[in-house]
Amino acid sequence: MELAAFIHEPKGAFSYAVNQETLHIRIKTKRDDIQAVKLLPIDPYNWKPVSKGSHVWEFAVKTIQPVEMKKEYVTRLHDCWFAEVPGFKWSRIRYGFILDDGQELCFAGSHSFIPLQEDSAPPADHTNYFNYPYILEDDLYRAPAWVRDTVWYQIFPDRFNRGAAGEQDKLLAWGSDELDGPEKKFGGDLQGVTEKLDYIRGLGCDGIYFTPIFESPSSHKYDTKDYFRIDPQFGDNESFGRLVEEAHKRGIKVMLDAVFNHCGQEHPFWQDVLKNGQDSPYFDYFYIMDPGKPVVSNSMAATADDDDLGAHLNYRTFGFAENMPKWNTENAKAREYLLSVAVYWTERYNIDGWRLDVANEVPHDFWREFRKKIKGINKEIYILGENWFYSNPWLQGDQFDSVMNYEFTAAVTRFFGVHLQNQERFTAADFVYAINGLLVSYPKPVMQNMFNLLDSHDTARVLHICGDNAELVKLAYVFQLTYGGSPSIYYGGEVGLGGDEHHNRQCMPWDTAKQNQDLYQTIRRLIELRKQYNVFKETDISWLSIDDETGSLIYSKESQGSTLYVLIHNSPVAASLNLPVDLKDQVLQDIFAGESVRLSDEISMEPYSFRLLAQ
C-alpha cells in the first residue's frame, strides 16, 4: 500500500459543501494500488459516556455509518475516489478513510495512517480525523443558473463587422491584412455587431463576450484611456446601450471585458504621474519602483537580447509592456475608482457578465469587494476570470463564478491538434487522463459553469492547430459541445477562419463563398442538439473505450434516465471499432444524422468521424 501517494485536503476541491447539509469528498491514491475505500463520517460532537451514568465521555466511533467511495476517474498517476455525503443536519463533520488494497486495511487520518485489523473499530482518537468544521453560507458556491445553458460567441470588435454607417476614413480595407498589429484598424464597430445579432442567434449562441470596447488608442483596447467611454471607433455609450437592448430582445447575454490589472499610457491619471511625479495625486495609484528616479527615463532602453527584459522600467506593467502601467489596487482611491467603473456599466447598461483580464495578478481582496459590489446590483451577473492555470483559490464562492478554462483548451488541442508549438501530441489515453485530472481539480458545481474554449484572441485558432483540416476541427467541437460547462465559439471559427497566434484576429469573412458552410452547419447542429438534450451539459463522463492504436474514444453521459454515447474516431484511416458491452446489439438513435441505428459487435468509422447515439 503506497501511502505516500494518498492525497486529500479539507475545504477545497477535495472537500466542499454542495448545500447546507451535503458534502462532496474526494481522495487520490496511487493508481491500481487500492481496491476499495470507505469514508467514515461522524459529527464532531458525537460523544457518549463510557458507561451508563459515567462522567467520562468518549468519541462515539460506533455511531459512524461508513460510506463506500466510488472510483470516479483515473489519471496517469492516481485513482480518484468520490463520495457524496448528505443529511448533515448540524452542518458539520469529521471524517477519515479506510483504505483496502486487498491484503491490508489502513485508516487514513489527518495526521497519521493507522493499520487496522479486519472488522476492527475505527480509531477513537478524534484528533486524527479530518474536519469540516461548519457549512457556512459563505462556503456555498453559487453561480447564475443560466450560465451552464449558455453558448458564448467571443467577438474582437474591430475585426467582426463594420456597420452600414461605419466610418471609412483611416481604416484598412476589410480583410486586406491577415497579420495582427495593435495599430491596424479595420473599422468593426458596435453597429456592425447589432446588425449581426440574428446571425449569432441563428448559430445558436446566446451569449456575447466582447474583448475591451472602452476608449483606447490600439485595436485590441487592452490599453484603456477612458473606462467610462465607448471607443469612438466602435460608437458611443448610447450605441452600446442599444446593442444590449437588441441582444436581450433575442435572448442574448452580453459580457464586457474589465481590464483592471493595468491601464493604457494615455490614461489621464498616468499622464499626470508622468508630468508631476511624486506631486501627482495619482502617484500611488501605480507601482513606482524607485520614487527617487524619474518614472520614465529616456536614457534606459530595452533591447531584444537583454537578460532582464524589464531592467529599463521604473514602474510595474502588464508583462513588460511600457504602455500598460499596472494599477495599485491596494490603494483605496485607485480601488474605489476601478470599482466605480464596474458599477457604472452594470447599473446603467444592464450587462450580464464581466470577464476579468489578467485576473490572477490582481489581489484576491479586490475581487471579493468587486463581487460584493456587482452581485449587490445584480445577483445573476456572471463573473469570469482570465486565469490560465489551476484556479480553485478564486472559485470558493467569494470571487469568481468561473475562469476561462485554458486547461481544457490545452488537453483538447493536444489530442486533436497537429500544429503544436513546443508541445507533444496526446494519445487517446493521454487525453483521457488529462480530462479526468481536470474533472477532479474543481468542485462539480464549479465545473458546470467553466468557460470552455478551443481558441481565443490570445491563442492560435483551432483550425490552424488542426492543420487546416476542418474534419479534425469538427471533432474538437464535438467534444467541446458534449462536455459540461459553458462553451465558447471564437468569432469566425464556425466558418473556418484560421490563423496562428500572430494571425488570430483576422477580419470575419462575410462572403459566404469564403466560408466553410459544411463546418458551420456541423457546429450549428451540435449547438442545437446541446440545447435540445440536457445530457450534453452534464459534467460526469464514463469512458467506455480508449484506443490509442486507432485514436478512438467512446464515452457516455447520463441525465434523468437518458444516455448519450459519443464515438470519436481521431484518425486519417477508416476503422471498425469494437463496441463496448453497453452498446452491443442495441438499437439507438443517431441524433446528429436523425436516423435509427442497429448495432452489432462493431461499428465502421470513416476518417475523422463521429457518431452521437442516444437511447
Coordinates of C-alpha atoms in Angstrom, one line a residue:
M1 CA 0.0 0.0 0.0
E2 CA 1.7 3.2 -1.2
L3 CA 0.6 5.7 1.5
A4 CA 2.8 8.4 0.2
A5 CA 0.5 8.8 -2.8
F6 CA -2.6 9.4 -0.7
I7 CA -3.9 13.0 -1.3
H8 CA -6.7 14.8 0.5
E9 CA -7.3 18.4 1.5
P10 CA -10.3 19.5 3.6
K11 CA -12.2 22.6 2.5
G12 CA -11.2 22.8 -1.2
A13 CA -11.7 20.8 -4.4
F14 CA -11.4 17.6 -2.3
S15 CA -13.9 18.5 0.3
Y16 CA -16.6 21.1 -0.4
A17 CA -20.2 21.9 0.5
V18 CA -22.9 21.5 -2.2
N19 CA -25.6 22.8 0.1
Q20 CA -26.2 23.3 3.8
E21 CA -26.5 19.6 4.5
T22 CA -24.4 17.9 1.8
L23 CA -20.6 17.5 1.3
H24 CA -18.7 16.1 -1.6
I25 CA -15.4 14.4 -0.6
R26 CA -12.6 13.1 -2.7
I27 CA -9.2 11.5 -2.3
K28 CA -6.5 10.3 -4.6
T29 CA -4.5 7.1 -4.2
K30 CA -1.7 5.6 -6.3
R31 CA -3.1 4.2 -9.5
D32 CA -4.1 0.5 -9.3
D33 CA -3.0 0.3 -5.6
I34 CA -6.2 0.5 -3.6
Q35 CA -9.2 -1.8 -4.3
A36 CA -11.8 -0.1 -2.1
V37 CA -12.2 3.0 0.1
K38 CA -14.7 3.6 2.9
L39 CA -15.4 7.1 4.1
L40 CA -16.1 7.3 7.9
P41 CA -18.2 10.4 8.6
I42 CA -19.2 11.4 12.1
D43 CA -20.5 14.6 13.8
P44 CA -17.5 16.1 15.8
Y45 CA -19.8 16.3 18.9
N46 CA -20.8 12.6 18.9
W47 CA -19.5 11.9 22.4
K48 CA -21.1 9.4 24.8
P49 CA -20.5 8.2 28.3
V50 CA -18.1 5.3 28.5
S51 CA -20.8 3.6 30.7
K52 CA -24.2 4.4 32.0
G53 CA -24.1 7.2 34.5
S54 CA -20.3 7.8 33.9
H55 CA -19.0 11.4 33.8
V56 CA -16.2 10.2 31.4
W57 CA -17.1 10.6 27.8
E58 CA -15.5 9.2 24.6
F59 CA -15.6 9.8 20.9
A60 CA -18.6 7.6 19.7
V61 CA -17.0 5.9 16.7
K62 CA -19.7 3.3 16.9
T63 CA -22.1 5.9 15.5
I64 CA -20.1 6.1 12.3
Q65 CA -22.1 4.8 9.3
P66 CA -19.4 4.1 6.6
V67 CA -20.0 5.3 3.0
E68 CA -18.5 3.3 0.1
M69 CA -16.5 5.7 -2.1
K70 CA -16.7 5.4 -5.9
K71 CA -13.6 5.2 -8.1
E72 CA -14.6 8.3 -10.1
Y73 CA -11.8 8.8 -12.5
V74 CA -8.3 7.6 -13.3
T75 CA -5.3 9.8 -14.2
R76 CA -1.8 8.7 -15.3
L77 CA -0.7 8.5 -11.6
H78 CA -3.8 8.3 -9.5
D79 CA -7.1 6.7 -8.8
C80 CA -9.6 9.4 -7.8
W81 CA -12.3 8.4 -5.3
F82 CA -15.6 10.3 -4.7
A83 CA -18.4 10.2 -2.2
E84 CA -21.5 12.4 -1.7
V85 CA -22.4 12.7 2.0
P86 CA -25.9 14.1 2.5
G87 CA -28.1 14.6 5.6
F88 CA -25.8 16.6 7.8
K89 CA -28.5 18.2 9.8
W90 CA -26.0 20.1 12.0
S91 CA -23.8 21.2 9.1
R92 CA -20.5 19.8 10.4
I93 CA -18.5 16.7 10.0
R94 CA -15.3 14.9 11.0
Y95 CA -14.2 12.0 8.8
G96 CA -11.4 9.6 8.0
F97 CA -10.9 6.9 5.4
I98 CA -10.3 3.1 5.4
L99 CA -8.1 2.1 2.5
D100 CA -8.2 -1.6 1.4
D101 CA -5.6 -2.9 -1.1
G102 CA -7.0 -6.5 -0.9
Q103 CA -4.3 -7.6 1.7
E104 CA -4.2 -4.9 4.3
L105 CA -6.5 -2.3 5.8
C106 CA -5.4 1.2 6.8
F107 CA -7.1 4.1 8.4
A108 CA -6.0 7.4 6.7
G109 CA -6.4 10.3 9.1
S110 CA -5.5 13.9 9.2
H111 CA -2.2 13.3 11.0
S112 CA -1.2 9.7 10.5
F113 CA -2.0 6.3 9.0
I114 CA -3.2 3.5 11.4
P115 CA -3.0 -0.1 10.4
L116 CA -6.3 -1.9 11.1
Q117 CA -7.4 -5.5 11.6
E118 CA -10.3 -7.0 9.7
D119 CA -13.6 -5.8 11.3
S120 CA -11.8 -3.7 13.9
A121 CA -13.4 -0.5 15.1
P122 CA -12.2 2.8 13.6
P123 CA -9.6 4.7 15.7
A124 CA -11.0 6.5 18.7
D125 CA -8.5 9.4 18.5
H126 CA -10.8 12.2 17.4
T127 CA -7.8 14.4 16.7
N128 CA -6.8 12.2 13.8
Y129 CA -9.9 12.8 11.8
F130 CA -10.3 15.4 9.1
N131 CA -12.6 18.3 10.0
Y132 CA -15.1 20.3 8.0
P133 CA -16.0 22.5 11.0
Y134 CA -19.3 24.0 9.7
I135 CA -21.0 24.5 6.4
L136 CA -21.4 28.3 6.4
E137 CA -23.4 30.3 3.9
D138 CA -20.1 31.7 2.6
D139 CA -18.9 28.2 1.8
L140 CA -21.6 27.6 -0.7
Y141 CA -20.6 28.3 -4.3
R142 CA -23.4 29.9 -6.3
A143 CA -23.3 31.0 -9.9
P144 CA -26.2 32.2 -12.1
A145 CA -28.3 29.2 -13.3
W146 CA -28.4 30.5 -16.9
V147 CA -24.6 30.1 -17.4
R148 CA -24.5 26.3 -17.9
D149 CA -27.1 26.6 -20.6
T150 CA -25.3 29.4 -22.5
V151 CA -23.1 29.0 -25.6
W152 CA -20.9 32.1 -25.9
Y153 CA -19.7 33.8 -29.0
Q154 CA -16.5 35.8 -28.5
I155 CA -16.1 39.0 -30.5
F156 CA -13.0 41.0 -31.2
P157 CA -14.9 44.1 -32.2
D158 CA -12.5 45.8 -34.7
R159 CA -12.5 42.6 -36.8
F160 CA -16.1 41.3 -36.6
N161 CA -18.3 43.6 -38.7
R162 CA -18.2 47.2 -39.9
G163 CA -21.7 48.7 -39.6
A164 CA -23.6 50.1 -42.5
A165 CA -22.9 53.6 -41.3
G166 CA -19.3 52.9 -40.2
E167 CA -16.5 55.4 -40.6
Q168 CA -14.5 54.7 -43.7
D169 CA -11.6 57.1 -43.3
K170 CA -8.2 56.0 -41.9
L171 CA -9.2 52.3 -41.9
L172 CA -7.7 49.4 -43.7
A173 CA -9.7 47.7 -46.3
W174 CA -11.7 44.9 -44.7
G175 CA -9.6 41.7 -44.6
S176 CA -6.7 43.3 -46.5
D177 CA -4.1 42.3 -43.9
E178 CA -4.1 39.0 -42.0
L179 CA -1.1 39.7 -39.8
D180 CA -2.2 41.2 -36.4
G181 CA -0.9 44.5 -35.1
P182 CA -2.3 46.9 -32.4
E183 CA -2.1 49.8 -34.8
K184 CA -4.1 48.1 -37.5
K185 CA -7.7 49.1 -37.6
F186 CA -10.4 47.7 -39.9
G187 CA -13.4 49.5 -38.6
G188 CA -15.5 46.9 -36.9
D189 CA -18.0 48.6 -34.6
L190 CA -20.9 48.1 -32.3
Q191 CA -23.4 48.9 -35.0
G192 CA -21.8 46.1 -37.0
V193 CA -22.4 43.7 -34.1
T194 CA -26.0 44.9 -33.7
E195 CA -26.6 44.2 -37.4
K196 CA -25.3 40.6 -36.9
L197 CA -27.2 39.7 -33.8
D198 CA -29.6 37.5 -35.8
Y199 CA -26.6 35.7 -37.3
I200 CA -25.2 35.0 -33.8
R201 CA -28.6 33.8 -32.6
G202 CA -29.0 31.7 -35.7
L203 CA -25.8 29.9 -35.0
G204 CA -27.3 29.0 -31.6
C205 CA -25.2 31.2 -29.4
D206 CA -27.0 33.1 -26.6
G207 CA -24.1 35.0 -25.0
I208 CA -21.6 37.5 -26.4
Y209 CA -18.2 38.0 -24.8
F210 CA -16.6 41.2 -26.0
T211 CA -12.9 41.9 -25.8
P212 CA -12.5 45.5 -24.5
I213 CA -14.6 48.3 -26.0
F214 CA -13.6 51.3 -23.9
E215 CA -11.6 54.2 -25.4
S216 CA -8.1 53.2 -26.2
P217 CA -5.5 54.0 -28.9
S218 CA -5.0 50.4 -30.0
S219 CA -7.1 48.0 -32.0
H220 CA -7.2 45.5 -29.1
K221 CA -8.2 48.1 -26.5
Y222 CA -6.4 46.5 -23.6
D223 CA -4.6 49.8 -23.0
T224 CA -7.6 51.8 -21.7
K225 CA -7.6 55.5 -21.9
D226 CA -11.2 56.2 -20.6
Y227 CA -13.1 53.5 -18.8
F228 CA -16.3 55.4 -18.9
R229 CA -16.5 55.9 -22.6
I230 CA -17.0 53.5 -25.5
D231 CA -14.2 53.9 -28.0
P232 CA -15.3 56.4 -30.7
Q233 CA -14.3 53.9 -33.4
F234 CA -16.8 51.5 -32.0
G235 CA -19.6 54.0 -31.5
D236 CA -20.7 55.7 -28.3
N237 CA -22.3 54.8 -25.0
E238 CA -25.8 55.1 -26.5
S239 CA -25.0 52.7 -29.3
F240 CA -23.7 50.2 -26.7
G241 CA -27.0 50.6 -24.8
R242 CA -29.0 49.9 -28.0
L243 CA -26.9 46.8 -28.7
V244 CA -27.5 45.4 -25.2
E245 CA -31.3 46.1 -25.6
E246 CA -31.4 44.4 -29.0
A247 CA -29.3 41.5 -27.7
H248 CA -31.7 41.0 -24.8
K249 CA -34.7 41.0 -27.1
R250 CA -33.1 38.0 -28.8
G251 CA -32.3 36.2 -25.6
I252 CA -28.5 37.0 -25.9
K253 CA -26.5 37.9 -22.8
V254 CA -23.7 40.5 -23.0
M255 CA -20.4 40.2 -21.2
L256 CA -17.8 43.0 -21.1
D257 CA -14.0 42.8 -20.5
A258 CA -12.7 44.5 -17.4
V259 CA -9.1 45.5 -17.7
F260 CA -8.4 46.3 -14.0
N261 CA -4.8 45.0 -13.8
H262 CA -3.4 47.9 -15.8
C263 CA -4.5 50.8 -17.9
G264 CA -3.0 52.5 -21.0
Q265 CA -0.3 55.0 -21.4
E266 CA -2.9 57.7 -22.4
H267 CA -5.0 57.3 -19.3
P268 CA -5.1 60.8 -17.7
F269 CA -4.1 59.5 -14.2
W270 CA -0.9 58.0 -15.7
Q271 CA -0.2 61.1 -17.7
D272 CA -0.5 63.2 -14.6
V273 CA 2.1 60.9 -12.9
L274 CA 4.4 61.3 -15.9
K275 CA 4.1 65.1 -15.7
N276 CA 4.2 65.7 -11.9
G277 CA 6.0 62.6 -10.5
Q278 CA 5.5 62.3 -6.7
D279 CA 3.5 65.5 -6.7
S280 CA 0.7 63.8 -8.7
P281 CA -2.3 62.9 -6.6
Y282 CA -2.3 59.6 -8.6
F283 CA 1.3 58.7 -7.9
D284 CA 0.3 55.9 -5.5
Y285 CA -2.4 54.6 -7.9
F286 CA 0.5 52.8 -9.6
Y287 CA 3.6 50.8 -8.6
I288 CA 6.6 53.1 -9.0
M289 CA 9.7 51.0 -8.2
D290 CA 12.1 53.8 -7.1
P291 CA 10.4 57.1 -6.3
G292 CA 13.8 58.8 -6.3
K293 CA 14.2 58.2 -10.0
P294 CA 12.3 59.5 -13.0
V295 CA 9.2 57.4 -13.7
V296 CA 10.4 57.1 -17.3
S297 CA 14.0 57.5 -18.2
N298 CA 14.8 58.2 -21.9
S299 CA 18.3 57.0 -21.3
M300 CA 17.2 53.5 -20.5
A301 CA 16.1 51.5 -23.5
A302 CA 15.1 47.8 -23.7
T303 CA 16.9 45.6 -26.1
A304 CA 15.8 42.4 -27.5
D305 CA 18.8 40.5 -26.1
D306 CA 18.5 41.8 -22.5
D307 CA 18.6 39.0 -19.9
D308 CA 16.3 41.2 -17.8
L309 CA 13.7 42.5 -20.2
G310 CA 12.3 44.8 -17.5
A311 CA 15.6 46.3 -16.4
H312 CA 14.7 49.7 -18.0
L313 CA 11.4 50.0 -16.3
N314 CA 10.9 52.0 -13.1
Y315 CA 7.2 51.0 -12.8
R316 CA 5.3 47.8 -12.8
T317 CA 3.5 46.9 -16.0
F318 CA 1.4 44.2 -17.7
G319 CA 4.3 41.9 -18.7
F320 CA 7.0 44.3 -19.8
A321 CA 4.6 46.5 -21.9
E322 CA 5.7 50.1 -21.3
N323 CA 2.4 51.4 -22.4
M324 CA 0.4 49.4 -19.8
P325 CA 1.2 50.6 -16.3
K326 CA -0.1 48.3 -13.6
W327 CA -2.8 49.6 -11.2
N328 CA -2.0 49.5 -7.5
T329 CA -5.3 48.1 -6.4
E330 CA -4.2 48.1 -2.8
N331 CA -4.6 51.9 -2.9
A332 CA -8.0 52.7 -1.6
K333 CA -8.7 55.5 -4.0
A334 CA -7.5 53.6 -7.1
R335 CA -9.6 50.7 -6.0
E336 CA -12.7 52.9 -5.5
Y337 CA -12.2 54.3 -9.0
L338 CA -12.0 50.9 -10.7
L339 CA -14.9 49.6 -8.8
S340 CA -16.9 52.6 -9.8
V341 CA -16.3 51.6 -13.4
A342 CA -17.8 48.2 -12.9
V343 CA -20.8 49.7 -11.1
Y344 CA -21.4 52.3 -13.8
W345 CA -21.6 49.8 -16.7
T346 CA -23.5 47.2 -14.6
E347 CA -26.1 49.6 -13.3
R348 CA -26.6 51.8 -16.4
Y349 CA -26.4 49.3 -19.2
N350 CA -27.8 46.1 -17.6
I351 CA -24.9 43.9 -18.8
D352 CA -24.9 40.2 -17.9
G353 CA -21.3 39.5 -17.2
W354 CA -17.7 40.7 -16.6
R355 CA -14.7 38.9 -17.9
L356 CA -11.7 40.0 -15.8
D357 CA -8.4 40.4 -17.6
V358 CA -5.2 39.1 -16.0
A359 CA -7.3 38.3 -13.0
N360 CA -4.7 36.2 -11.2
E361 CA -2.4 39.2 -10.9
V362 CA -4.9 41.3 -9.0
P363 CA -5.3 40.8 -5.2
H364 CA -8.0 38.4 -4.0
D365 CA -9.3 41.1 -1.7
F366 CA -10.0 43.4 -4.7
W367 CA -12.1 40.6 -6.4
R368 CA -14.0 39.9 -3.2
E369 CA -15.0 43.5 -3.0
F370 CA -15.7 43.5 -6.7
R371 CA -18.1 40.6 -6.3
K372 CA -20.0 42.1 -3.5
K373 CA -20.5 45.4 -5.4
I374 CA -21.6 43.7 -8.6
K375 CA -23.7 41.0 -7.1
G376 CA -25.3 43.6 -4.9
I377 CA -26.6 45.3 -8.1
N378 CA -27.5 42.1 -9.9
K379 CA -27.0 38.7 -8.3
E380 CA -27.5 37.0 -11.6
I381 CA -24.5 38.6 -13.2
Y382 CA -21.6 36.3 -14.3
I383 CA -18.1 36.9 -13.1
L384 CA -15.4 35.2 -15.3
G385 CA -11.7 35.4 -14.5
E386 CA -8.9 35.1 -17.1
N387 CA -6.8 32.5 -15.3
W388 CA -4.8 30.2 -17.5
F389 CA -3.9 27.6 -14.8
Y390 CA -5.3 26.0 -11.7
S391 CA -7.7 28.4 -10.2
N392 CA -9.6 26.9 -7.3
P393 CA -8.5 29.7 -4.9
W394 CA -10.6 32.1 -6.9
L395 CA -13.6 29.8 -7.1
Q396 CA -14.6 29.5 -3.5
G397 CA -17.9 31.4 -3.9
D398 CA -16.4 34.7 -2.8
Q399 CA -14.7 35.9 -6.0
F400 CA -15.4 34.4 -9.5
D401 CA -18.1 32.2 -10.9
S402 CA -15.8 30.7 -13.4
V403 CA -12.5 31.0 -15.2
M404 CA -11.5 30.8 -18.9
N405 CA -10.7 27.1 -18.9
Y406 CA -7.4 27.1 -20.8
E407 CA -6.6 23.8 -19.1
F408 CA -9.4 22.3 -21.1
T409 CA -8.1 24.0 -24.3
A410 CA -4.7 22.5 -23.8
A411 CA -6.0 19.0 -23.4
V412 CA -8.3 19.2 -26.4
T413 CA -5.9 20.8 -28.8
R414 CA -3.1 18.4 -27.9
F415 CA -5.3 15.5 -28.8
F416 CA -7.0 16.9 -31.9
G417 CA -4.2 19.3 -32.9
V418 CA -1.3 18.6 -35.3
H419 CA 0.4 22.1 -35.3
L420 CA 1.6 22.2 -31.7
Q421 CA 4.3 24.6 -30.8
N422 CA 6.7 23.1 -28.2
Q423 CA 4.0 20.5 -27.2
E424 CA 3.7 16.8 -27.8
R425 CA 0.5 15.4 -29.2
F426 CA -1.7 13.4 -26.8
T427 CA -2.7 9.8 -27.5
A428 CA -6.3 8.9 -26.7
A429 CA -5.2 7.7 -23.3
D430 CA -3.2 10.8 -22.6
F431 CA -6.2 12.9 -23.4
V432 CA -8.5 10.9 -21.1
Y433 CA -6.0 11.2 -18.3
A434 CA -5.8 14.9 -18.8
I435 CA -9.6 15.4 -18.9
N436 CA -10.0 13.2 -15.8
G437 CA -7.4 15.2 -14.0
L438 CA -9.3 18.4 -14.8
L439 CA -12.6 16.9 -13.8
V440 CA -11.3 16.2 -10.3
S441 CA -9.5 19.5 -10.0
Y442 CA -12.6 21.5 -9.2
P443 CA -15.9 21.0 -7.4
K444 CA -18.7 19.6 -9.5
P445 CA -20.8 22.8 -9.2
V446 CA -17.9 24.8 -10.5
M447 CA -17.3 22.5 -13.4
Q448 CA -20.9 23.2 -14.6
N449 CA -20.0 26.8 -15.2
M450 CA -16.4 26.7 -16.5
F451 CA -15.9 28.8 -19.7
N452 CA -14.6 26.1 -22.1
L453 CA -12.9 27.4 -25.2
L454 CA -11.0 25.9 -28.1
D455 CA -9.3 29.2 -29.0
S456 CA -9.4 32.9 -28.4
H457 CA -7.7 36.2 -29.3
D458 CA -4.7 35.0 -27.2
T459 CA -4.1 31.7 -29.0
A460 CA -3.7 30.2 -32.4
R461 CA -7.1 29.4 -33.9
V462 CA -8.3 25.9 -33.7
L463 CA -8.3 25.4 -37.5
H464 CA -4.6 26.3 -37.6
I465 CA -3.9 23.9 -34.6
C466 CA -5.7 21.2 -36.5
G467 CA -3.5 21.6 -39.6
D468 CA -6.2 23.5 -41.5
N469 CA -8.2 20.2 -41.5
A470 CA -11.9 21.1 -41.0
E471 CA -12.8 17.5 -40.2
L472 CA -10.4 17.5 -37.3
V473 CA -11.9 20.8 -36.1
K474 CA -15.3 19.2 -36.1
L475 CA -14.1 16.5 -33.7
A476 CA -12.8 19.2 -31.3
Y477 CA -16.2 20.9 -31.4
V478 CA -17.9 17.6 -30.9
F479 CA -16.0 17.1 -27.7
Q480 CA -16.4 20.7 -26.5
L481 CA -20.2 20.7 -27.1
T482 CA -20.8 17.3 -25.5
Y483 CA -18.8 18.4 -22.4
G484 CA -20.2 20.1 -19.4
G485 CA -19.7 23.8 -18.6
S486 CA -20.3 26.8 -20.8
P487 CA -18.7 26.5 -24.2
S488 CA -17.4 29.5 -26.3
I489 CA -17.0 29.9 -30.1
Y490 CA -14.4 32.4 -31.1
Y491 CA -15.9 34.5 -33.9
G492 CA -15.3 33.1 -37.4
G493 CA -14.2 29.7 -36.0
E494 CA -17.6 28.4 -37.1
V495 CA -16.9 29.2 -40.8
G496 CA -13.3 28.1 -40.9
L497 CA -11.4 31.3 -40.0
G498 CA -7.8 30.3 -39.3
G499 CA -4.5 31.7 -38.3
D500 CA -1.6 31.1 -35.9
E501 CA -1.1 33.2 -32.8
H502 CA 0.0 36.2 -35.0
H503 CA -2.9 35.9 -37.4
N504 CA -5.7 35.0 -35.0
R505 CA -7.6 38.3 -35.1
Q506 CA -8.4 38.4 -38.8
C507 CA -11.5 40.1 -40.2
M508 CA -14.6 38.0 -40.3
P509 CA -15.2 36.7 -43.8
W510 CA -18.9 37.6 -44.5
D511 CA -18.7 36.5 -48.1
T512 CA -20.3 33.0 -48.0
A513 CA -18.0 32.0 -50.8
K514 CA -15.1 32.3 -48.4
Q515 CA -16.8 30.4 -45.6
N516 CA -16.8 26.7 -44.8
Q517 CA -20.5 26.2 -44.8
D518 CA -20.2 22.5 -44.0
L519 CA -18.3 23.3 -40.8
Y520 CA -20.8 26.0 -40.0
Q521 CA -23.7 23.6 -40.3
T522 CA -22.0 21.0 -38.2
I523 CA -21.3 23.4 -35.4
R524 CA -24.8 24.8 -35.6
R525 CA -26.3 21.3 -35.4
L526 CA -24.2 20.4 -32.4
I527 CA -25.3 23.6 -30.6
E528 CA -28.9 22.8 -31.5
L529 CA -28.6 19.3 -30.0
R530 CA -26.9 20.7 -26.9
K531 CA -29.9 22.9 -26.4
Q532 CA -32.3 20.0 -27.0
Y533 CA -30.6 17.3 -24.9
N534 CA -29.7 18.3 -21.3
V535 CA -27.4 15.3 -21.1
F536 CA -24.8 17.2 -23.3
K537 CA -24.4 19.6 -20.4
E538 CA -23.8 17.0 -17.6
T539 CA -20.3 17.1 -16.0
D540 CA -19.5 13.5 -15.5
I541 CA -18.2 11.2 -18.2
S542 CA -18.0 7.4 -18.4
W543 CA -15.2 6.3 -20.6
L544 CA -16.2 3.0 -22.4
S545 CA -13.4 2.6 -24.9
I546 CA -10.0 4.2 -25.3
D547 CA -8.0 3.0 -28.2
D548 CA -4.5 4.5 -28.8
E549 CA -4.0 2.5 -32.0
T550 CA -7.0 3.9 -33.8
G551 CA -7.1 7.2 -31.9
S552 CA -10.7 6.4 -31.0
L553 CA -12.8 7.2 -27.9
I554 CA -16.2 6.1 -26.9
Y555 CA -17.8 7.7 -23.8
S556 CA -21.2 8.1 -22.3
K557 CA -23.1 10.6 -20.3
E558 CA -26.3 10.3 -18.3
S559 CA -29.1 12.7 -17.3
Q560 CA -32.5 11.9 -15.8
G561 CA -32.7 8.4 -17.3
S562 CA -31.4 9.3 -20.8
T563 CA -28.0 8.3 -22.1
L564 CA -25.8 9.8 -24.7
Y565 CA -23.0 7.8 -26.4
V566 CA -20.3 9.7 -28.2
L567 CA -18.0 8.0 -30.6
I568 CA -14.9 9.9 -31.9
H569 CA -12.5 8.5 -34.4
N570 CA -9.4 10.7 -34.5
S571 CA -7.5 9.1 -37.3
P572 CA -7.0 9.6 -41.1
V573 CA -7.7 5.9 -41.6
A574 CA -11.1 4.3 -41.6
A575 CA -11.6 1.6 -38.9
S576 CA -14.0 -0.8 -37.5
L577 CA -14.3 -0.2 -33.8
N578 CA -15.1 -3.0 -31.3
L579 CA -18.1 -1.8 -29.3
P580 CA -18.2 -2.0 -25.5
V581 CA -20.9 -4.2 -23.9
D582 CA -23.1 -1.2 -23.2
L583 CA -23.6 -0.7 -27.0
K584 CA -23.6 -4.2 -28.4
D585 CA -26.8 -5.4 -30.1
Q586 CA -28.7 -2.2 -29.3
V587 CA -31.0 -0.1 -31.4
L588 CA -30.2 3.6 -30.8
Q589 CA -30.9 6.9 -32.4
D590 CA -28.1 8.7 -34.3
I591 CA -29.3 12.1 -33.2
F592 CA -26.9 14.1 -35.4
A593 CA -27.9 12.3 -38.6
G594 CA -31.5 11.8 -37.4
E595 CA -31.8 8.1 -38.1
S596 CA -32.1 4.8 -36.2
V597 CA -29.0 2.6 -35.9
R598 CA -29.0 -1.1 -35.2
L599 CA -25.6 -2.1 -33.6
S600 CA -23.8 -5.4 -33.6
D601 CA -20.3 -6.0 -32.2
E602 CA -18.5 -3.5 -34.3
I603 CA -19.1 -0.1 -36.0
S604 CA -17.5 1.3 -39.0
M605 CA -16.0 4.8 -38.7
E606 CA -14.8 6.9 -41.5
P607 CA -11.6 9.0 -41.2
Y608 CA -12.0 11.8 -38.6
S609 CA -15.6 11.0 -38.0
F610 CA -18.0 10.9 -35.0
R611 CA -21.4 9.5 -34.0
L612 CA -23.8 10.7 -31.4
L613 CA -26.1 7.9 -30.3
A614 CA -28.9 8.2 -27.7
Q615 CA -31.4 5.9 -26.1

